[in-house]
Amino acid sequence: MTNVGARRIAAAAVALVLGIGAFSGCTRSAPTVSEQTSPSASVRSTPYTTSPTPTPEETERDDPTDPDSWVVTERGIGPIDVGDDFPTVLDEIRGSGIGTLDTCDGVAYGVAEDNAYDVIVIKDRYDGTDEVVEVSVGWIGDTMGVGPRTDEDLGLGSTKAQVLGAYESAAEQPSDIADNSYVVVADEASKLVFTYRDGYDGAVAVSTLTGKQPSYEPCA
């Protein structure tokens, strides 16, 4: 220990002893209150007021410009339902950055701002209608649990056990694509499909569609 440090500790100890002595001396006799003291002479207390807690802003559900707010159902994802008119849908979600591809007719594509997932919207390219037949969200980042979710908070990254436990009608289904498998939640005219890839516990894609299985490389 340096001399400076020793002196600082010694000085602090002396001050502490003197402080204790002075405090003890003050407590030995009670202060005398003058008989002329009136209540008006007492210290007035300042009323304590609390500021209202600000209410957090709620995120708009299915905001066409914000895919993070989109809710997944058996009928669609966010503001896009299967059966909707393809051009009308694209006009509605234009602010999200999802748009058509010059080299791929009938397919709209966009990537989340943080590059964590992408969104694909596909119209009916076989019967010649403009109806949406599939909308899918795919995992392309490093973190699971991102993107649109169901009301049960299921989506990208959800395990098969979680999906099977949340929906009574959910069932596992093999895939025509090697190393892939599905958990399917069927509705009357469409289905909700969670796609799984060997080596990953969580869903790597979530789709709502009218076909048998989610499209694989729709622009190939």
JSON list of C-alpha atoms in Angstrom, two decimals:
[
{"chain": "A", "resi": 1, "resn": "MET", "atom": "CA", "xyz": [0.00, 0.00, 0.00]},
{"chain": "A", "resi": 2, "resn": "THR", "atom": "CA", "xyz": [1.35, 3.44, -0.86]},
{"chain": "A", "resi": 3, "resn": "ASN", "atom": "CA", "xyz": [1.79, 6.24, 1.67]},
{"chain": "A", "resi": 4, "resn": "VAL", "atom": "CA", "xyz": [-0.96, 8.17, -0.10]},
{"chain": "A", "resi": 5, "resn": "GLY", "atom": "CA", "xyz": [-3.34, 5.25, 0.26]},
{"chain": "A", "resi": 6, "resn": "ALA", "atom": "CA", "xyz": [-2.44, 4.81, 3.93]},
{"chain": "A", "resi": 7, "resn": "ARG", "atom": "CA", "xyz": [-3.03, 8.48, 4.64]},
{"chain": "A", "resi": 8, "resn": "ARG", "atom": "CA", "xyz": [-6.43, 8.37, 2.81]},
{"chain": "A", "resi": 9, "resn": "ILE", "atom": "CA", "xyz": [-7.54, 5.33, 4.85]},
{"chain": "A", "resi": 10, "resn": "ALA", "atom": "CA", "xyz": [-6.31, 6.84, 8.12]},
{"chain": "A", "resi": 11, "resn": "ALA", "atom": "CA", "xyz": [-8.05, 10.14, 7.43]},
{"chain": "A", "resi": 12, "resn": "ALA", "atom": "CA", "xyz": [-11.26, 8.35, 6.59]},
{"chain": "A", "resi": 13, "resn": "ALA", "atom": "CA", "xyz": [-11.08, 6.36, 9.83]},
{"chain": "A", "resi": 14, "resn": "VAL", "atom": "CA", "xyz": [-10.57, 9.53, 11.90]},
{"chain": "A", "resi": 15, "resn": "ALA", "atom": "CA", "xyz": [-13.46, 11.24, 10.17]},
{"chain": "A", "resi": 16, "resn": "LEU", "atom": "CA", "xyz": [-15.66, 8.22, 10.80]},
{"chain": "A", "resi": 17, "resn": "VAL", "atom": "CA", "xyz": [-14.81, 8.21, 14.53]},
{"chain": "A", "resi": 18, "resn": "LEU", "atom": "CA", "xyz": [-15.40, 11.96, 14.85]},
{"chain": "A", "resi": 19, "resn": "GLY", "atom": "CA", "xyz": [-18.65, 11.64, 12.96]},
{"chain": "A", "resi": 20, "resn": "ILE", "atom": "CA", "xyz": [-19.88, 8.89, 15.25]},
{"chain": "A", "resi": 21, "resn": "GLY", "atom": "CA", "xyz": [-18.92, 10.95, 18.31]},
{"chain": "A", "resi": 22, "resn": "ALA", "atom": "CA", "xyz": [-20.66, 14.03, 17.02]},
{"chain": "A", "resi": 23, "resn": "PHE", "atom": "CA", "xyz": [-23.77, 12.03, 16.13]},
{"chain": "A", "resi": 24, "resn": "SER", "atom": "CA", "xyz": [-23.79, 10.49, 19.64]},
{"chain": "A", "resi": 25, "resn": "GLY", "atom": "CA", "xyz": [-23.52, 13.91, 21.25]},
{"chain": "A", "resi": 26, "resn": "CYS", "atom": "CA", "xyz": [-26.47, 15.20, 19.26]},
{"chain": "A", "resi": 27, "resn": "THR", "atom": "CA", "xyz": [-28.69, 12.34, 20.27]},
{"chain": "A", "resi": 28, "resn": "ARG", "atom": "CA", "xyz": [-28.20, 12.67, 23.99]},
{"chain": "A", "resi": 29, "resn": "SER", "atom": "CA", "xyz": [-30.58, 15.64, 24.45]},
{"chain": "A", "resi": 30, "resn": "ALA", "atom": "CA", "xyz": [-33.91, 16.11, 22.73]},
{"chain": "A", "resi": 31, "resn": "PRO", "atom": "CA", "xyz": [-34.50, 19.48, 21.05]},
{"chain": "A", "resi": 32, "resn": "THR", "atom": "CA", "xyz": [-36.72, 21.89, 22.97]},
{"chain": "A", "resi": 33, "resn": "VAL", "atom": "CA", "xyz": [-39.84, 22.97, 21.11]},
{"chain": "A", "resi": 34, "resn": "SER", "atom": "CA", "xyz": [-40.98, 26.52, 21.79]},
{"chain": "A", "resi": 35, "resn": "GLU", "atom": "CA", "xyz": [-44.48, 26.85, 23.21]},
{"chain": "A", "resi": 36, "resn": "GLN", "atom": "CA", "xyz": [-45.19, 29.56, 20.65]},
{"chain": "A", "resi": 37, "resn": "THR", "atom": "CA", "xyz": [-44.63, 27.21, 17.77]},
{"chain": "A", "resi": 38, "resn": "SER", "atom": "CA", "xyz": [-47.84, 26.83, 15.83]},
{"chain": "A", "resi": 39, "resn": "PRO", "atom": "CA", "xyz": [-48.85, 24.22, 13.26]},
{"chain": "A", "resi": 40, "resn": "SER", "atom": "CA", "xyz": [-48.34, 26.84, 10.55]},
{"chain": "A", "resi": 41, "resn": "ALA", "atom": "CA", "xyz": [-44.65, 26.96, 11.42]},
{"chain": "A", "resi": 42, "resn": "SER", "atom": "CA", "xyz": [-44.11, 23.29, 10.68]},
{"chain": "A", "resi": 43, "resn": "VAL", "atom": "CA", "xyz": [-42.49, 22.23, 7.46]},
{"chain": "A", "resi": 44, "resn": "ARG", "atom": "CA", "xyz": [-45.04, 21.93, 4.69]},
{"chain": "A", "resi": 45, "resn": "SER", "atom": "CA", "xyz": [-45.01, 18.77, 2.69]},
{"chain": "A", "resi": 46, "resn": "THR", "atom": "CA", "xyz": [-45.08, 18.98, -1.06]},
{"chain": "A", "resi": 47, "resn": "PRO", "atom": "CA", "xyz": [-47.88, 16.91, -2.56]},
{"chain": "A", "resi": 48, "resn": "TYR", "atom": "CA", "xyz": [-46.50, 13.87, -4.42]},
{"chain": "A", "resi": 49, "resn": "THR", "atom": "CA", "xyz": [-47.85, 13.43, -7.88]},
{"chain": "A", "resi": 50, "resn": "THR", "atom": "CA", "xyz": [-47.25, 10.52, -10.19]},
{"chain": "A", "resi": 51, "resn": "SER", "atom": "CA", "xyz": [-46.94, 10.78, -13.92]},
{"chain": "A", "resi": 52, "resn": "PRO", "atom": "CA", "xyz": [-49.16, 8.41, -15.86]},
{"chain": "A", "resi": 53, "resn": "THR", "atom": "CA", "xyz": [-47.33, 5.43, -17.33]},
{"chain": "A", "resi": 54, "resn": "PRO", "atom": "CA", "xyz": [-47.21, 5.83, -21.10]},
{"chain": "A", "resi": 55, "resn": "THR", "atom": "CA", "xyz": [-49.18, 3.18, -22.91]},
{"chain": "A", "resi": 56, "resn": "PRO", "atom": "CA", "xyz": [-46.97, 1.24, -25.34]},
{"chain": "A", "resi": 57, "resn": "GLU", "atom": "CA", "xyz": [-47.99, 1.61, -28.93]},
{"chain": "A", "resi": 58, "resn": "GLU", "atom": "CA", "xyz": [-49.66, -1.51, -30.25]},
{"chain": "A", "resi": 59, "resn": "THR", "atom": "CA", "xyz": [-48.48, -2.89, -33.56]},
{"chain": "A", "resi": 60, "resn": "GLU", "atom": "CA", "xyz": [-51.20, -2.94, -36.17]},
{"chain": "A", "resi": 61, "resn": "ARG", "atom": "CA", "xyz": [-52.24, -6.48, -36.95]},
{"chain": "A", "resi": 62, "resn": "ASP", "atom": "CA", "xyz": [-51.68, -7.48, -40.59]},
{"chain": "A", "resi": 63, "resn": "ASP", "atom": "CA", "xyz": [-50.19, -4.12, -41.54]},
{"chain": "A", "resi": 64, "resn": "PRO", "atom": "CA", "xyz": [-49.73, -4.45, -45.34]},
{"chain": "A", "resi": 65, "resn": "THR", "atom": "CA", "xyz": [-46.37, -2.67, -45.13]},
{"chain": "A", "resi": 66, "resn": "ASP", "atom": "CA", "xyz": [-44.95, -4.73, -42.23]},
{"chain": "A", "resi": 67, "resn": "PRO", "atom": "CA", "xyz": [-44.70, -8.53, -42.69]},
{"chain": "A", "resi": 68, "resn": "ASP", "atom": "CA", "xyz": [-43.54, -8.86, -39.07]},
{"chain": "A", "resi": 69, "resn": "SER", "atom": "CA", "xyz": [-47.12, -7.99, -38.04]},
{"chain": "A", "resi": 70, "resn": "TRP", "atom": "CA", "xyz": [-48.75, -10.57, -40.29]},
{"chain": "A", "resi": 71, "resn": "VAL", "atom": "CA", "xyz": [-50.76, -13.34, -38.67]},
{"chain": "A", "resi": 72, "resn": "VAL", "atom": "CA", "xyz": [-50.68, -16.86, -40.08]},
{"chain": "A", "resi": 73, "resn": "THR", "atom": "CA", "xyz": [-53.94, -18.82, -40.46]},
{"chain": "A", "resi": 74, "resn": "GLU", "atom": "CA", "xyz": [-55.16, -21.81, -42.44]},
{"chain": "A", "resi": 75, "resn": "ARG", "atom": "CA", "xyz": [-56.52, -19.36, -45.02]},
{"chain": "A", "resi": 76, "resn": "GLY", "atom": "CA", "xyz": [-53.59, -17.02, -45.51]},
{"chain": "A", "resi": 77, "resn": "ILE", "atom": "CA", "xyz": [-50.70, -15.02, -44.13]},
{"chain": "A", "resi": 78, "resn": "GLY", "atom": "CA", "xyz": [-51.30, -11.43, -43.11]},
{"chain": "A", "resi": 79, "resn": "PRO", "atom": "CA", "xyz": [-53.47, -9.53, -45.58]},
{"chain": "A", "resi": 80, "resn": "ILE", "atom": "CA", "xyz": [-53.01, -12.25, -48.22]},
{"chain": "A", "resi": 81, "resn": "ASP", "atom": "CA", "xyz": [-55.52, -15.09, -48.38]},
{"chain": "A", "resi": 82, "resn": "VAL", "atom": "CA", "xyz": [-55.47, -17.89, -50.91]},
{"chain": "A", "resi": 83, "resn": "GLY", "atom": "CA", "xyz": [-58.15, -17.16, -53.47]},
{"chain": "A", "resi": 84, "resn": "ASP", "atom": "CA", "xyz": [-57.46, -13.42, -53.39]},
{"chain": "A", "resi": 85, "resn": "ASP", "atom": "CA", "xyz": [-56.86, -11.56, -56.64]},
{"chain": "A", "resi": 86, "resn": "PHE", "atom": "CA", "xyz": [-53.11, -11.54, -57.30]},
{"chain": "A", "resi": 87, "resn": "PRO", "atom": "CA", "xyz": [-52.80, -8.01, -58.79]},
{"chain": "A", "resi": 88, "resn": "THR", "atom": "CA", "xyz": [-55.01, -6.54, -56.05]},
{"chain": "A", "resi": 89, "resn": "VAL", "atom": "CA", "xyz": [-52.94, -8.18, -53.33]},
{"chain": "A", "resi": 90, "resn": "LEU", "atom": "CA", "xyz": [-49.67, -6.91, -54.78]},
{"chain": "A", "resi": 91, "resn": "ASP", "atom": "CA", "xyz": [-51.03, -3.40, -54.94]},
{"chain": "A", "resi": 92, "resn": "GLU", "atom": "CA", "xyz": [-52.11, -3.61, -51.29]},
{"chain": "A", "resi": 93, "resn": "ILE", "atom": "CA", "xyz": [-48.75, -4.87, -50.00]},
{"chain": "A", "resi": 94, "resn": "ARG", "atom": "CA", "xyz": [-46.58, -2.72, -52.26]},
{"chain": "A", "resi": 95, "resn": "GLY", "atom": "CA", "xyz": [-45.17, -0.88, -49.24]},
{"chain": "A", "resi": 96, "resn": "SER", "atom": "CA", "xyz": [-43.70, -4.14, -47.91]},
{"chain": "A", "resi": 97, "resn": "GLY", "atom": "CA", "xyz": [-41.23, -4.40, -50.76]},
{"chain": "A", "resi": 98, "resn": "ILE", "atom": "CA", "xyz": [-42.82, -7.58, -52.12]},
{"chain": "A", "resi": 99, "resn": "GLY", "atom": "CA", "xyz": [-43.26, -7.44, -55.87]},
{"chain": "A", "resi": 100, "resn": "THR", "atom": "CA", "xyz": [-43.26, -9.40, -59.10]},
{"chain": "A", "resi": 101, "resn": "LEU", "atom": "CA", "xyz": [-40.16, -10.79, -60.74]},
{"chain": "A", "resi": 102, "resn": "ASP", "atom": "CA", "xyz": [-39.36, -9.99, -64.36]},
{"chain": "A", "resi": 103, "resn": "THR", "atom": "CA", "xyz": [-38.00, -13.48, -64.94]},
{"chain": "A", "resi": 104, "resn": "CYS", "atom": "CA", "xyz": [-40.74, -15.43, -63.15]},
{"chain": "A", "resi": 105, "resn": "ASP", "atom": "CA", "xyz": [-44.35, -14.96, -64.20]},
{"chain": "A", "resi": 106, "resn": "GLY", "atom": "CA", "xyz": [-47.02, -15.23, -61.54]},
{"chain": "A", "resi": 107, "resn": "VAL", "atom": "CA", "xyz": [-44.64, -15.08, -58.59]},
{"chain": "A", "resi": 108, "resn": "ALA", "atom": "CA", "xyz": [-44.07, -12.17, -56.20]},
{"chain": "A", "resi": 109, "resn": "TYR", "atom": "CA", "xyz": [-41.09, -12.12, -53.88]},
{"chain": "A", "resi": 110, "resn": "GLY", "atom": "CA", "xyz": [-39.65, -9.99, -51.11]},
{"chain": "A", "resi": 111, "resn": "VAL", "atom": "CA", "xyz": [-37.14, -10.14, -48.26]},
{"chain": "A", "resi": 112, "resn": "ALA", "atom": "CA", "xyz": [-37.59, -8.84, -44.71]},
{"chain": "A", "resi": 113, "resn": "GLU", "atom": "CA", "xyz": [-35.69, -5.67, -43.79]},
{"chain": "A", "resi": 114, "resn": "ASP", "atom": "CA", "xyz": [-33.34, -7.66, -41.54]},
{"chain": "A", "resi": 115, "resn": "ASN", "atom": "CA", "xyz": [-32.87, -10.40, -44.17]},
{"chain": "A", "resi": 116, "resn": "ALA", "atom": "CA", "xyz": [-34.15, -12.99, -41.69]},
{"chain": "A", "resi": 117, "resn": "TYR", "atom": "CA", "xyz": [-36.87, -14.44, -43.92]},
{"chain": "A", "resi": 118, "resn": "ASP", "atom": "CA", "xyz": [-38.49, -14.07, -47.32]},
{"chain": "A", "resi": 119, "resn": "VAL", "atom": "CA", "xyz": [-42.07, -14.04, -48.58]},
{"chain": "A", "resi": 120, "resn": "ILE", "atom": "CA", "xyz": [-43.36, -15.67, -51.76]},
{"chain": "A", "resi": 121, "resn": "VAL", "atom": "CA", "xyz": [-46.83, -15.16, -53.24]},
{"chain": "A", "resi": 122, "resn": "ILE", "atom": "CA", "xyz": [-47.85, -17.40, -56.13]},
{"chain": "A", "resi": 123, "resn": "LYS", "atom": "CA", "xyz": [-50.88, -17.12, -58.38]},
{"chain": "A", "resi": 124, "resn": "ASP", "atom": "CA", "xyz": [-52.63, -19.86, -60.33]},
{"chain": "A", "resi": 125, "resn": "ARG", "atom": "CA", "xyz": [-50.40, -20.39, -63.36]},
{"chain": "A", "resi": 126, "resn": "TYR", "atom": "CA", "xyz": [-52.11, -23.54, -64.64]},
{"chain": "A", "resi": 127, "resn": "ASP", "atom": "CA", "xyz": [-55.78, -22.65, -64.95]},
{"chain": "A", "resi": 128, "resn": "GLY", "atom": "CA", "xyz": [-55.02, -19.15, -66.16]},
{"chain": "A", "resi": 129, "resn": "THR", "atom": "CA", "xyz": [-56.69, -17.29, -63.28]},
{"chain": "A", "resi": 130, "resn": "ASP", "atom": "CA", "xyz": [-55.29, -14.51, -61.12]},
{"chain": "A", "resi": 131, "resn": "GLU", "atom": "CA", "xyz": [-56.17, -16.22, -57.85]},
{"chain": "A", "resi": 132, "resn": "VAL", "atom": "CA", "xyz": [-53.50, -16.57, -55.20]},
{"chain": "A", "resi": 133, "resn": "VAL", "atom": "CA", "xyz": [-52.84, -20.28, -54.65]},
{"chain": "A", "resi": 134, "resn": "GLU", "atom": "CA", "xyz": [-49.96, -20.05, -52.20]},
{"chain": "A", "resi": 135, "resn": "VAL", "atom": "CA", "xyz": [-48.28, -17.62, -49.82]},
{"chain": "A", "resi": 136, "resn": "SER", "atom": "CA", "xyz": [-45.15, -18.79, -48.01]},
{"chain": "A", "resi": 137, "resn": "VAL", "atom": "CA", "xyz": [-42.61, -17.48, -45.54]},
{"chain": "A", "resi": 138, "resn": "GLY", "atom": "CA", "xyz": [-39.13, -19.01, -45.63]},
{"chain": "A", "resi": 139, "resn": "TRP", "atom": "CA", "xyz": [-36.23, -18.90, -43.21]},
{"chain": "A", "resi": 140, "resn": "ILE", "atom": "CA", "xyz": [-33.06, -17.47, -44.80]},
{"chain": "A", "resi": 141, "resn": "GLY", "atom": "CA", "xyz": [-31.22, -15.94, -41.82]},
{"chain": "A", "resi": 142, "resn": "ASP", "atom": "CA", "xyz": [-29.33, -17.16, -38.78]},
{"chain": "A", "resi": 143, "resn": "THR", "atom": "CA", "xyz": [-32.12, -16.87, -36.20]},
{"chain": "A", "resi": 144, "resn": "MET", "atom": "CA", "xyz": [-35.26, -18.97, -35.93]},
{"chain": "A", "resi": 145, "resn": "GLY", "atom": "CA", "xyz": [-38.50, -17.67, -34.43]},
{"chain": "A", "resi": 146, "resn": "VAL", "atom": "CA", "xyz": [-38.80, -14.71, -36.79]},
{"chain": "A", "resi": 147, "resn": "GLY", "atom": "CA", "xyz": [-41.46, -13.48, -39.19]},
{"chain": "A", "resi": 148, "resn": "PRO", "atom": "CA", "xyz": [-45.24, -13.91, -39.23]},
{"chain": "A", "resi": 149, "resn": "ARG", "atom": "CA", "xyz": [-46.78, -16.08, -36.49]},
{"chain": "A", "resi": 150, "resn": "THR", "atom": "CA", "xyz": [-50.08, -17.76, -35.75]},
{"chain": "A", "resi": 151, "resn": "ASP", "atom": "CA", "xyz": [-52.25, -16.64, -32.84]},
{"chain": "A", "resi": 152, "resn": "GLU", "atom": "CA", "xyz": [-50.61, -19.50, -30.95]},
{"chain": "A", "resi": 153, "resn": "ASP", "atom": "CA", "xyz": [-47.18, -17.93, -31.69]},
{"chain": "A", "resi": 154, "resn": "LEU", "atom": "CA", "xyz": [-46.21, -20.67, -34.12]},
{"chain": "A", "resi": 155, "resn": "GLY", "atom": "CA", "xyz": [-44.18, -20.04, -37.24]},
{"chain": "A", "resi": 156, "resn": "LEU", "atom": "CA", "xyz": [-40.61, -20.32, -38.43]},
{"chain": "A", "resi": 157, "resn": "GLY", "atom": "CA", "xyz": [-38.63, -22.23, -35.83]},
{"chain": "A", "resi": 158, "resn": "SER", "atom": "CA", "xyz": [-41.62, -24.01, -34.26]},
{"chain": "A", "resi": 159, "resn": "THR", "atom": "CA", "xyz": [-41.08, -27.73, -33.69]},
{"chain": "A", "resi": 160, "resn": "LYS", "atom": "CA", "xyz": [-43.30, -30.53, -34.93]},
{"chain": "A", "resi": 161, "resn": "ALA", "atom": "CA", "xyz": [-44.35, -31.27, -31.36]},
{"chain": "A", "resi": 162, "resn": "GLN", "atom": "CA", "xyz": [-45.46, -27.67, -30.84]},
{"chain": "A", "resi": 163, "resn": "VAL", "atom": "CA", "xyz": [-47.55, -27.62, -34.01]},
{"chain": "A", "resi": 164, "resn": "LEU", "atom": "CA", "xyz": [-49.08, -31.06, -33.42]},
{"chain": "A", "resi": 165, "resn": "GLY", "atom": "CA", "xyz": [-49.94, -30.02, -29.87]},
{"chain": "A", "resi": 166, "resn": "ALA", "atom": "CA", "xyz": [-51.62, -26.78, -30.95]},
{"chain": "A", "resi": 167, "resn": "TYR", "atom": "CA", "xyz": [-53.92, -28.17, -33.66]},
{"chain": "A", "resi": 168, "resn": "GLU", "atom": "CA", "xyz": [-56.08, -31.26, -33.24]},
{"chain": "A", "resi": 169, "resn": "SER", "atom": "CA", "xyz": [-56.29, -31.70, -37.01]},
{"chain": "A", "resi": 170, "resn": "ALA", "atom": "CA", "xyz": [-52.53, -31.39, -37.56]},
{"chain": "A", "resi": 171, "resn": "ALA", "atom": "CA", "xyz": [-50.83, -34.41, -39.08]},
{"chain": "A", "resi": 172, "resn": "GLU", "atom": "CA", "xyz": [-47.36, -35.27, -40.30]},
{"chain": "A", "resi": 173, "resn": "GLN", "atom": "CA", "xyz": [-46.95, -35.82, -44.03]},
{"chain": "A", "resi": 174, "resn": "PRO", "atom": "CA", "xyz": [-44.02, -36.95, -46.18]},
{"chain": "A", "resi": 175, "resn": "SER", "atom": "CA", "xyz": [-42.60, -34.66, -48.84]},
{"chain": "A", "resi": 176, "resn": "ASP", "atom": "CA", "xyz": [-41.84, -35.29, -52.49]},
{"chain": "A", "resi": 177, "resn": "ILE", "atom": "CA", "xyz": [-38.61, -33.37, -51.85]},
{"chain": "A", "resi": 178, "resn": "ALA", "atom": "CA", "xyz": [-35.75, -35.36, -50.36]},
{"chain": "A", "resi": 179, "resn": "ASP", "atom": "CA", "xyz": [-34.85, -34.56, -46.73]},
{"chain": "A", "resi": 180, "resn": "ASN", "atom": "CA", "xyz": [-38.07, -32.55, -46.26]},
{"chain": "A", "resi": 181, "resn": "SER", "atom": "CA", "xyz": [-41.24, -33.36, -44.33]},
{"chain": "A", "resi": 182, "resn": "TYR", "atom": "CA", "xyz": [-44.41, -31.50, -43.35]},
{"chain": "A", "resi": 183, "resn": "VAL", "atom": "CA", "xyz": [-46.92, -30.95, -40.61]},
{"chain": "A", "resi": 184, "resn": "VAL", "atom": "CA", "xyz": [-50.23, -30.08, -42.26]},
{"chain": "A", "resi": 185, "resn": "VAL", "atom": "CA", "xyz": [-53.26, -28.35, -40.75]},
{"chain": "A", "resi": 186, "resn": "ALA", "atom": "CA", "xyz": [-56.12, -28.81, -43.19]},
{"chain": "A", "resi": 187, "resn": "ASP", "atom": "CA", "xyz": [-59.00, -26.37, -43.66]},
{"chain": "A", "resi": 188, "resn": "GLU", "atom": "CA", "xyz": [-62.04, -26.67, -45.92]},
{"chain": "A", "resi": 189, "resn": "ALA", "atom": "CA", "xyz": [-60.51, -25.09, -49.03]},
{"chain": "A", "resi": 190, "resn": "SER", "atom": "CA", "xyz": [-56.86, -24.62, -48.06]},
{"chain": "A", "resi": 191, "resn": "LYS", "atom": "CA", "xyz": [-54.19, -25.87, -45.71]},
{"chain": "A", "resi": 192, "resn": "LEU", "atom": "CA", "xyz": [-51.50, -24.55, -43.42]},
{"chain": "A", "resi": 193, "resn": "VAL", "atom": "CA", "xyz": [-48.18, -26.33, -43.92]},
{"chain": "A", "resi": 194, "resn": "PHE", "atom": "CA", "xyz": [-45.05, -26.25, -41.76]},
{"chain": "A", "resi": 195, "resn": "THR", "atom": "CA", "xyz": [-42.00, -27.46, -43.68]},
{"chain": "A", "resi": 196, "resn": "TYR", "atom": "CA", "xyz": [-39.15, -29.28, -41.91]},
{"chain": "A", "resi": 197, "resn": "ARG", "atom": "CA", "xyz": [-35.72, -30.18, -43.20]},
{"chain": "A", "resi": 198, "resn": "ASP", "atom": "CA", "xyz": [-33.53, -32.96, -41.87]},
{"chain": "A", "resi": 199, "resn": "GLY", "atom": "CA", "xyz": [-31.02, -31.57, -39.39]},
{"chain": "A", "resi": 200, "resn": "TYR", "atom": "CA", "xyz": [-33.27, -28.75, -38.15]},
{"chain": "A", "resi": 201, "resn": "ASP", "atom": "CA", "xyz": [-35.76, -29.07, -35.31]},
{"chain": "A", "resi": 202, "resn": "GLY", "atom": "CA", "xyz": [-37.70, -25.93, -36.23]},
{"chain": "A", "resi": 203, "resn": "ALA", "atom": "CA", "xyz": [-39.84, -25.23, -39.27]},
{"chain": "A", "resi": 204, "resn": "VAL", "atom": "CA", "xyz": [-37.86, -23.71, -42.13]},
{"chain": "A", "resi": 205, "resn": "ALA", "atom": "CA", "xyz": [-40.97, -22.54, -44.00]},
{"chain": "A", "resi": 206, "resn": "VAL", "atom": "CA", "xyz": [-44.63, -21.84, -43.29]},
{"chain": "A", "resi": 207, "resn": "SER", "atom": "CA", "xyz": [-47.17, -21.85, -46.12]},
{"chain": "A", "resi": 208, "resn": "THR", "atom": "CA", "xyz": [-50.86, -21.48, -46.77]},
{"chain": "A", "resi": 209, "resn": "LEU", "atom": "CA", "xyz": [-51.92, -23.07, -50.04]},
{"chain": "A", "resi": 210, "resn": "THR", "atom": "CA", "xyz": [-54.57, -24.88, -52.02]},
{"chain": "A", "resi": 211, "resn": "GLY", "atom": "CA", "xyz": [-52.26, -27.41, -53.67]},
{"chain": "A", "resi": 212, "resn": "LYS", "atom": "CA", "xyz": [-50.86, -30.70, -52.44]},
{"chain": "A", "resi": 213, "resn": "GLN", "atom": "CA", "xyz": [-47.52, -29.38, -51.20]},
{"chain": "A", "resi": 214, "resn": "PRO", "atom": "CA", "xyz": [-45.65, -26.07, -51.07]},
{"chain": "A", "resi": 215, "resn": "SER", "atom": "CA", "xyz": [-43.95, -25.10, -54.31]},
{"chain": "A", "resi": 216, "resn": "TYR", "atom": "CA", "xyz": [-40.31, -26.06, -54.62]},
{"chain": "A", "resi": 217, "resn": "GLU", "atom": "CA", "xyz": [-38.23, -23.66, -56.71]},
{"chain": "A", "resi": 218, "resn": "PRO", "atom": "CA", "xyz": [-41.29, -22.08, -58.37]},
{"chain": "A", "resi": 219, "resn": "CYS", "atom": "CA", "xyz": [-39.13, -20.09, -60.77]},
{"chain": "A", "resi": 220, "resn": "ALA", "atom": "CA", "xyz": [-36.86, -22.95, -61.83]}
]
